[in-house]
Structure formats: C-alpha cells, structure tokens
PDB file of C-alpha atoms in Angstrom:
ATOM      1  CA  MET A   1      -0.001   0.521  21.792  1.00 93.00           C
ATOM      2  CA  VAL A   2       3.619   0.707  19.977  1.00 95.00           C
ATOM      3  CA  ASN A   3       5.423   3.630  21.590  1.00 96.00           C
ATOM      4  CA  LYS A   4       5.253   6.065  18.541  1.00 96.00           C
ATOM      5  CA  GLU A   5       9.124   7.242  19.335  1.00 97.00           C
ATOM      6  CA  TYR A   6       9.704   4.157  18.244  1.00 97.00           C
ATOM      7  CA  ILE A   7       7.976   4.734  14.681  1.00 97.00           C
ATOM      8  CA  THR A   8       9.614   8.154  14.646  1.00 97.00           C
ATOM      9  CA  GLU A   9      12.919   6.890  14.845  1.00 97.00           C
ATOM     10  CA  PHE A  10      12.803   4.419  11.687  1.00 98.00           C
ATOM     11  CA  PHE A  11      11.649   7.023   9.351  1.00 98.00           C
ATOM     12  CA  ASP A  12      14.228   9.179  10.942  1.00 98.00           C
ATOM     13  CA  ILE A  13      16.860   6.634   9.988  1.00 98.00           C
ATOM     14  CA  LEU A  14      15.343   6.705   6.265  1.00 98.00           C
ATOM     15  CA  ASN A  15      15.501  10.573   6.024  1.00 98.00           C
ATOM     16  CA  LYS A  16      19.091  10.547   7.514  1.00 98.00           C
ATOM     17  CA  CYS A  17      20.242   8.236   5.055  1.00 98.00           C
ATOM     18  CA  ASN A  18      18.687   9.439   1.704  1.00 98.00           C
ATOM     19  CA  ILE A  19      16.629   6.390   1.537  1.00 98.00           C
ATOM     20  CA  GLN A  20      13.692   6.583  -1.102  1.00 98.00           C
ATOM     21  CA  TYR A  21      10.140   5.540   0.110  1.00 98.00           C
ATOM     22  CA  VAL A  22       6.796   6.347   0.614  1.00 98.00           C
ATOM     23  CA  LEU A  23       4.204   5.000   3.140  1.00 98.00           C
ATOM     24  CA  ILE A  24       1.929   2.865   1.762  1.00 96.00           C
ATOM     25  CA  LYS A  25      -0.857   4.385   3.676  1.00 92.00           C
ATOM     26  CA  ASN A  26      -2.399   5.370   6.978  1.00 95.00           C
ATOM     27  CA  ASP A  27      -6.112   4.476   7.837  1.00 94.00           C
ATOM     28  CA  ASP A  28      -7.414   6.896  10.048  1.00 93.00           C
ATOM     29  CA  ASP A  29      -4.149   8.578  10.601  1.00 94.00           C
ATOM     30  CA  ARG A  30      -3.510   6.124  13.385  1.00 95.00           C
ATOM     31  CA  ILE A  31       0.170   6.092  12.466  1.00 97.00           C
ATOM     32  CA  PRO A  32       2.706   6.765  14.528  1.00 96.00           C
ATOM     33  CA  GLU A  33       0.234   7.557  17.628  1.00 94.00           C
ATOM     34  CA  SER A  34      -2.400   4.579  17.935  1.00 94.00           C
ATOM     35  CA  VAL A  35      -0.494   1.498  16.083  1.00 95.00           C
ATOM     36  CA  GLU A  36      -1.887  -1.800  17.708  1.00 93.00           C
ATOM     37  CA  ASP A  37       0.588  -4.127  19.604  1.00 92.00           C
ATOM     38  CA  GLY A  38       1.829  -6.724  16.738  1.00 89.00           C
ATOM     39  CA  ASP A  39       0.551  -4.756  13.744  1.00 92.00           C
ATOM     40  CA  ASP A  40       2.693  -3.341  11.102  1.00 94.00           C
ATOM     41  CA  VAL A  41       3.457  -0.489   9.227  1.00 97.00           C
ATOM     42  CA  ASP A  42       3.415  -0.954   5.835  1.00 96.00           C
ATOM     43  CA  ILE A  43       6.425   0.941   3.668  1.00 98.00           C
ATOM     44  CA  LEU A  44       7.303   0.996  -0.180  1.00 98.00           C
ATOM     45  CA  ILE A  45      11.253   1.416  -1.105  1.00 98.00           C
ATOM     46  CA  HIS A  46      12.315   2.491  -4.363  1.00 98.00           C
ATOM     47  CA  PRO A  47      13.482  -0.500  -6.528  1.00 97.00           C
ATOM     48  CA  THR A  48      17.293   0.889  -6.545  1.00 97.00           C
ATOM     49  CA  ASP A  49      17.228   1.321  -2.914  1.00 98.00           C
ATOM     50  CA  TYR A  50      15.725  -1.979  -1.649  1.00 97.00           C
ATOM     51  CA  ASN A  51      18.941  -3.684  -0.789  1.00 97.00           C
ATOM     52  CA  LYS A  52      20.469  -0.519   0.630  1.00 98.00           C
ATOM     53  CA  PHE A  53      17.793  -0.180   2.593  1.00 98.00           C
ATOM     54  CA  ALA A  54      18.377  -4.439   3.600  1.00 97.00           C
ATOM     55  CA  ASP A  55      21.310  -3.446   5.065  1.00 97.00           C
ATOM     56  CA  LEU A  56      21.010  -0.333   6.345  1.00 98.00           C
ATOM     57  CA  MET A  57      17.941  -2.167   8.696  1.00 98.00           C
ATOM     58  CA  ASN A  58      20.656  -4.956  10.112  1.00 97.00           C
ATOM     59  CA  LYS A  59      22.803  -2.110  10.941  1.00 97.00           C
ATOM     60  CA  GLU A  60      20.584  -0.279  12.854  1.00 98.00           C
ATOM     61  CA  GLY A  61      19.381  -3.623  15.112  1.00 97.00           C
ATOM     62  CA  TYR A  62      16.291  -4.680  12.856  1.00 97.00           C
ATOM     63  CA  ILE A  63      15.506  -7.847  12.811  1.00 96.00           C
ATOM     64  CA  LYS A  64      14.195  -9.782   9.767  1.00 92.00           C
ATOM     65  CA  VAL A  65      11.536 -12.258  11.051  1.00 89.00           C
ATOM     66  CA  HIS A  66       8.824 -14.485   9.679  1.00 75.00           C
ATOM     67  CA  ASN A  67       5.838 -13.672   8.940  1.00 63.00           C
ATOM     68  CA  GLU A  68       4.120 -16.814   9.604  1.00 52.00           C
ATOM     69  CA  PHE A  69       0.446 -15.588   8.259  1.00 49.00           C
ATOM     70  CA  LYS A  70       1.675 -13.662   5.024  1.00 61.00           C
ATOM     71  CA  LYS A  71       3.199 -16.809   3.008  1.00 70.00           C
ATOM     72  CA  TYR A  72       2.827 -15.852  -0.701  1.00 79.00           C
ATOM     73  CA  TYR A  73       5.089 -16.294  -4.073  1.00 85.00           C
ATOM     74  CA  PHE A  74       6.620 -13.338  -5.774  1.00 88.00           C
ATOM     75  CA  ILE A  75       6.342 -13.357  -9.241  1.00 89.00           C
ATOM     76  CA  TYR A  76       7.135 -11.135 -11.898  1.00 92.00           C
ATOM     77  CA  GLY A  77      10.224  -9.989 -10.890  1.00 92.00           C
ATOM     78  CA  LEU A  78       9.011  -8.324  -7.743  1.00 92.00           C
ATOM     79  CA  LYS A  79      11.227  -9.046  -4.618  1.00 92.00           C
ATOM     80  CA  PRO A  80       9.932 -11.069  -1.507  1.00 90.00           C
ATOM     81  CA  ASP A  81       8.943  -8.295   1.224  1.00 92.00           C
ATOM     82  CA  LEU A  82      10.937  -7.634   4.648  1.00 94.00           C
ATOM     83  CA  TYR A  83       9.277  -8.117   7.667  1.00 93.00           C
ATOM     84  CA  LEU A  84      11.030  -6.079  10.319  1.00 96.00           C
ATOM     85  CA  LYS A  85      10.907  -6.086  14.117  1.00 96.00           C
ATOM     86  CA  LYS A  86      12.661  -3.384  16.753  1.00 96.00           C
ATOM     87  CA  ASN A  87      11.487  -2.407  19.905  1.00 94.00           C
ATOM     88  CA  GLU A  88       8.101  -4.296  19.603  1.00 92.00           C
ATOM     89  CA  ALA A  89       7.457  -2.284  16.198  1.00 96.00           C
ATOM     90  CA  TYR A  90       6.740  -3.935  13.398  1.00 96.00           C
ATOM     91  CA  PHE A  91       7.708  -2.611   9.935  1.00 97.00           C
ATOM     92  CA  HIS A  92       6.506  -4.520   6.006  1.00 95.00           C
ATOM     93  CA  ALA A  93       8.503  -2.932   3.563  1.00 96.00           C
ATOM     94  CA  TYR A  94       7.596  -3.903  -0.556  1.00 95.00           C
ATOM     95  CA  ASP A  95       9.954  -2.848  -3.687  1.00 97.00           C
ATOM     96  CA  ARG A  96       7.148  -2.168  -5.532  1.00 97.00           C
ATOM     97  CA  LEU A  97       3.072  -1.713  -4.861  1.00 97.00           C
ATOM     98  CA  ALA A  98       1.682  -5.235  -5.246  1.00 95.00           C
ATOM     99  CA  CYS A  99      -1.726  -7.160  -4.828  1.00 93.00           C
ATOM    100  CA  THR A 100      -2.540 -10.743  -4.516  1.00 91.00           C
ATOM    101  CA  SER A 101      -3.734 -12.557  -7.897  1.00 85.00           C
ATOM    102  CA  PHE A 102      -7.326 -13.945  -8.048  1.00 79.00           C
ATOM    103  CA  THR A 103      -5.390 -17.131  -9.215  1.00 72.00           C
ATOM    104  CA  ASN A 104      -2.941 -19.323  -7.935  1.00 66.00           C
ATOM    105  CA  MET A 105      -5.208 -19.878  -4.731  1.00 68.00           C
ATOM    106  CA  GLY A 106      -4.604 -16.047  -3.651  1.00 70.00           C
ATOM    107  CA  ILE A 107      -0.992 -16.615  -3.007  1.00 84.00           C
ATOM    108  CA  ALA A 108       0.513 -14.967  -5.657  1.00 89.00           C
ATOM    109  CA  LYS A 109       2.044 -11.283  -5.263  1.00 90.00           C
ATOM    110  CA  ILE A 110       1.905  -9.352  -8.356  1.00 93.00           C
ATOM    111  CA  PRO A 111       3.272  -5.649  -8.697  1.00 96.00           C
ATOM    112  CA  LEU A 112       0.677  -3.223 -10.513  1.00 97.00           C
ATOM    113  CA  ASP A 113       1.780  -2.069 -14.015  1.00 97.00           C
ATOM    114  CA  ASP A 114       4.951  -0.117 -14.421  1.00 97.00           C
ATOM    115  CA  TYR A 115       3.197   3.384 -15.269  1.00 98.00           C
ATOM    116  CA  ILE A 116       1.568   2.953 -11.726  1.00 98.00           C
ATOM    117  CA  GLN A 117       5.249   2.551 -10.140  1.00 98.00           C
ATOM    118  CA  ASN A 118       6.618   5.326 -11.704  1.00 98.00           C
ATOM    119  CA  TYR A 119       3.565   7.906 -10.863  1.00 98.00           C
ATOM    120  CA  ILE A 120       4.265   6.782  -6.892  1.00 98.00           C
ATOM    121  CA  TRP A 121       7.605   8.414  -7.125  1.00 98.00           C
ATOM    122  CA  LYS A 122       6.933  11.400  -9.560  1.00 98.00           C
ATOM    123  CA  THR A 123       4.404  12.805  -7.178  1.00 98.00           C
ATOM    124  CA  ARG A 124       5.116  11.309  -3.673  1.00 98.00           C
ATOM    125  CA  VAL A 125       4.451  13.975  -1.063  1.00 98.00           C
ATOM    126  CA  TRP A 126       6.145  14.893   1.881  1.00 98.00           C
ATOM    127  CA  ASP A 127       4.182  14.977   5.242  1.00 97.00           C
ATOM    128  CA  ASN A 128       5.803  17.829   7.067  1.00 97.00           C
ATOM    129  CA  TYR A 129       3.836  17.460  10.294  1.00 95.00           C
ATOM    130  CA  ASN A 130       4.995  13.809  10.492  1.00 96.00           C
ATOM    131  CA  ARG A 131       8.661  14.088   8.694  1.00 97.00           C
ATOM    132  CA  TRP A 132       7.895  11.132   5.910  1.00 98.00           C
ATOM    133  CA  TRP A 133       7.026  10.678   2.867  1.00 98.00           C
ATOM    134  CA  ILE A 134       3.474   9.843   1.724  1.00 98.00           C
ATOM    135  CA  MET A 135       1.852   8.343  -1.409  1.00 98.00           C
ATOM    136  CA  ASP A 136      -0.297  11.093  -4.067  1.00 97.00           C
ATOM    137  CA  ASN A 137      -3.843  11.055  -2.797  1.00 98.00           C
ATOM    138  CA  ARG A 138      -4.612   9.315  -6.307  1.00 98.00           C
ATOM    139  CA  ILE A 139      -2.374   6.509  -5.970  1.00 98.00           C
ATOM    140  CA  ILE A 140      -3.791   5.845  -2.175  1.00 98.00           C
ATOM    141  CA  LEU A 141      -7.427   5.756  -3.186  1.00 98.00           C
ATOM    142  CA  LEU A 142      -6.513   3.282  -6.252  1.00 98.00           C
ATOM    143  CA  TYR A 143      -4.442   1.126  -3.767  1.00 98.00           C
ATOM    144  CA  LEU A 144      -7.603   1.099  -1.249  1.00 98.00           C
ATOM    145  CA  LEU A 145      -9.737  -0.405  -4.412  1.00 98.00           C
ATOM    146  CA  VAL A 146      -6.649  -2.609  -4.943  1.00 97.00           C
ATOM    147  CA  ARG A 147      -6.509  -3.562  -1.627  1.00 96.00           C
ATOM    148  CA  SER A 148     -10.125  -4.256  -0.939  1.00 97.00           C
ATOM    149  CA  VAL A 149     -10.636  -6.143  -4.318  1.00 96.00           C
ATOM    150  CA  PHE A 150      -8.100  -8.138  -4.636  1.00 94.00           C
ATOM    151  CA  ASP A 151      -6.256  -8.761  -1.184  1.00 92.00           C
ATOM    152  CA  LYS A 152      -9.292  -8.539   1.422  1.00 92.00           C
ATOM    153  CA  LYS A 153     -11.684  -9.422  -1.005  1.00 93.00           C
ATOM    154  CA  PHE A 154     -14.120  -7.217   0.776  1.00 95.00           C
ATOM    155  CA  PHE A 155     -14.297  -3.914   1.616  1.00 98.00           C
ATOM    156  CA  LYS A 156     -13.442  -2.580   5.283  1.00 97.00           C
ATOM    157  CA  SER A 157     -15.338  -0.106   6.899  1.00 97.00           C
ATOM    158  CA  LYS A 158     -11.823   1.756   7.577  1.00 96.00           C
ATOM    159  CA  TYR A 159     -11.126   1.226   4.163  1.00 97.00           C
ATOM    160  CA  ILE A 160     -14.652   3.051   2.842  1.00 98.00           C
ATOM    161  CA  ARG A 161     -13.694   5.751   5.399  1.00 97.00           C
ATOM    162  CA  GLU A 162     -10.775   6.055   3.641  1.00 97.00           C
ATOM    163  CA  ILE A 163     -11.587   6.398  -0.293  1.00 98.00           C
ATOM    164  CA  GLU A 164     -14.767   8.276   0.667  1.00 97.00           C
ATOM    165  CA  LYS A 165     -12.477  11.539   1.956  1.00 97.00           C
ATOM    166  CA  ARG A 166     -10.926  10.922  -1.792  1.00 98.00           C
ATOM    167  CA  ILE A 167     -14.045  10.501  -3.571  1.00 97.00           C
ATOM    168  CA  GLN A 168     -13.776  13.640  -5.573  1.00 98.00           C
ATOM    169  CA  LEU A 169     -10.863  11.986  -7.176  1.00 98.00           C
ATOM    170  CA  LEU A 170     -12.598   9.230  -8.820  1.00 98.00           C
ATOM    171  CA  ASP A 171     -13.314  11.245 -11.687  1.00 97.00           C
ATOM    172  CA  ASP A 172      -9.450  12.613 -12.114  1.00 98.00           C
ATOM    173  CA  LYS A 173      -8.567  11.933 -15.716  1.00 98.00           C
ATOM    174  CA  ASP A 174      -5.144  10.418 -14.196  1.00 98.00           C
ATOM    175  CA  PHE A 175      -6.656   8.185 -11.499  1.00 98.00           C
ATOM    176  CA  VAL A 176      -9.374   6.744 -14.062  1.00 98.00           C
ATOM    177  CA  TYR A 177      -5.969   6.214 -16.529  1.00 98.00           C
ATOM    178  CA  MET A 178      -4.242   4.222 -13.718  1.00 98.00           C
ATOM    179  CA  CYS A 179      -7.103   2.653 -12.073  1.00 98.00           C
ATOM    180  CA  GLU A 180      -7.368   0.895 -15.908  1.00 98.00           C
ATOM    181  CA  LYS A 181      -4.288   0.009 -15.529  1.00 98.00           C
ATOM    182  CA  VAL A 182      -5.865  -2.385 -13.148  1.00 97.00           C
ATOM    183  CA  PHE A 183      -9.429  -3.113 -13.618  1.00 97.00           C
ATOM    184  CA  PHE A 184      -9.598  -2.703 -17.602  1.00 97.00           C
ATOM    185  CA  LYS A 185     -13.014  -2.153 -18.754  1.00 97.00           C
ATOM    186  CA  PHE A 186     -14.660  -2.763 -15.717  1.00 97.00           C
ATOM    187  CA  THR A 187     -13.046   0.627 -14.291  1.00 98.00           C
ATOM    188  CA  ASP A 188     -16.398   2.492 -15.263  1.00 97.00           C
ATOM    189  CA  ARG A 189     -18.288   0.165 -13.714  1.00 98.00           C
ATOM    190  CA  LEU A 190     -16.185  -0.031 -10.490  1.00 98.00           C
ATOM    191  CA  ILE A 191     -16.189   3.885 -10.301  1.00 98.00           C
ATOM    192  CA  GLU A 192     -19.768   4.184 -10.542  1.00 98.00           C
ATOM    193  CA  MET A 193     -20.315   1.584  -8.360  1.00 98.00           C
ATOM    194  CA  VAL A 194     -18.260   3.159  -5.641  1.00 98.00           C
ATOM    195  CA  LYS A 195     -20.287   6.426  -6.305  1.00 98.00           C
ATOM    196  CA  SER A 196     -23.112   5.102  -5.352  1.00 98.00           C
ATOM    197  CA  LYS A 197     -21.453   3.275  -2.163  1.00 98.00           C
ATOM    198  CA  GLN A 198     -22.622   0.035  -3.774  1.00 98.00           C
ATOM    199  CA  TYR A 199     -19.259  -1.708  -1.571  1.00 98.00           C
ATOM    200  CA  ASP A 200     -20.996  -5.071  -0.901  1.00 97.00           C
ATOM    201  CA  ASN A 201     -21.707  -5.474  -4.219  1.00 97.00           C
ATOM    202  CA  ILE A 202     -18.532  -4.696  -5.963  1.00 98.00           C
ATOM    203  CA  ILE A 203     -16.715  -7.883  -5.580  1.00 96.00           C
ATOM    204  CA  ILE A 204     -19.104 -10.377  -7.160  1.00 95.00           C
ATOM    205  CA  GLU A 205     -19.637  -7.920  -9.656  1.00 96.00           C
ATOM    206  CA  TYR A 206     -15.702  -8.252 -10.835  1.00 96.00           C
ATOM    207  CA  LYS A 207     -15.893 -11.562 -10.504  1.00 92.00           C
ATOM    208  CA  THR A 208     -18.715 -11.999 -12.900  1.00 93.00           C
ATOM    209  CA  PHE A 209     -18.151  -9.226 -15.235  1.00 92.00           C
ATOM    210  CA  THR A 210     -17.749 -10.752 -18.597  1.00 91.00           C
ATOM    211  CA  ASP A 211     -16.597  -7.790 -21.090  1.00 86.00           C
ATOM    212  CA  TYR A 212     -12.847  -7.729 -19.448  1.00 76.00           C
TER     213      TYR A 212
END
C-alpha cells in the first residue's frame, strides 16, 4: 500500500497554493488509506490553473513520468494529461473531464460538454474529513456511467457499487440534463436499464441504438 501521508501531502500542497481541483472519484473510499502500489489518484485541475499546477508540481519534486499503458490523442482543445510520481505515489491530472471516443480505435480522449465542465466547479464539495475537494454526486454518478460505457466498455463491480450508492439521483433533473449531453436520446433507456440492474446489456444496447 502507498503510505497515506504521501497522498495527504499532495492535497495539502494544492490547498495551500489555492489550486482549483477536484478528486475525480474515490471508489470504495480507498483513498488515502488503501491505494495499492502502482495505482494512481485521478484529479481534475481547473483549466485556468493547469499550467500553474504543472509548475508547482515540478517545484515540489513531483516527476512527470511516461504512462506507457495510456497512449491517447487529446482532441477538441483537451490538454494532455499529467502523470506524476513522488515517493512511490502516482497522481493523474486532467484539465477537463473526458472520455475515450468509440471512434479512432478508442485512442482519442474528448472532453465532455462545457455545461458539465462548468457544473463541476459550481457544485464541487469540500470534504472536511479528508480536507480535499470532491465532485458533486450527480457528476460522480454521470462519470461512473461514462467511464463504464466509453472507457472500460463494461461495468466493473466497484463501479456498480458506487452507482447504486447514488441510485436516487437517476431522476434528478440536473443529472438527467447532463446525461443527455453525453448519451442524447439513449438517456431514458440508460436510466431504465440502470434502475433494473441490466448492467451486462447496457454496452451492446448503446452500440446498437438506432434513434441516437
């Protein structure tokens, strides 16, 4: 396991230097106590602070490393990710919440709609116990669906657990509106399938949906 002090030190630096950020997600609340060796902590940095963040990390001794397993093209103005390491702890930073396109052989990263990006910063939540900023539960729920459909192309059991913690938000109007920005006319069917726990069938139905 990664020493949790390495994780908390990282967020202490961001807080002290007033970097606008959010922890993207924390499946099973494993961060900071139970981060496996070699696993990374995913964070989102506000676009206006992205260069400042990169400079700060360099000054604080975080080394930019090459992530051989994640080779993507970043399109539509999305800045390349920053994969950083210090004291055996890894951190993966993006300037906008993104997904992997189904086209281009799955190697293009594209940002989600601007409405979603703006919503993240308007609704981020301060976690007083861990002393870091997290995303609103609507965004987390949306991202778990996006991550499963576009990036992983299946629903991991840990993602299902996290989705079902937020199942009551499926009918929330803000969530539905943002979901439509990603899944368009498939949104109603997606929500219906999640409610009925048809996780194994969602990907194939999405790929074969004809009324997009």
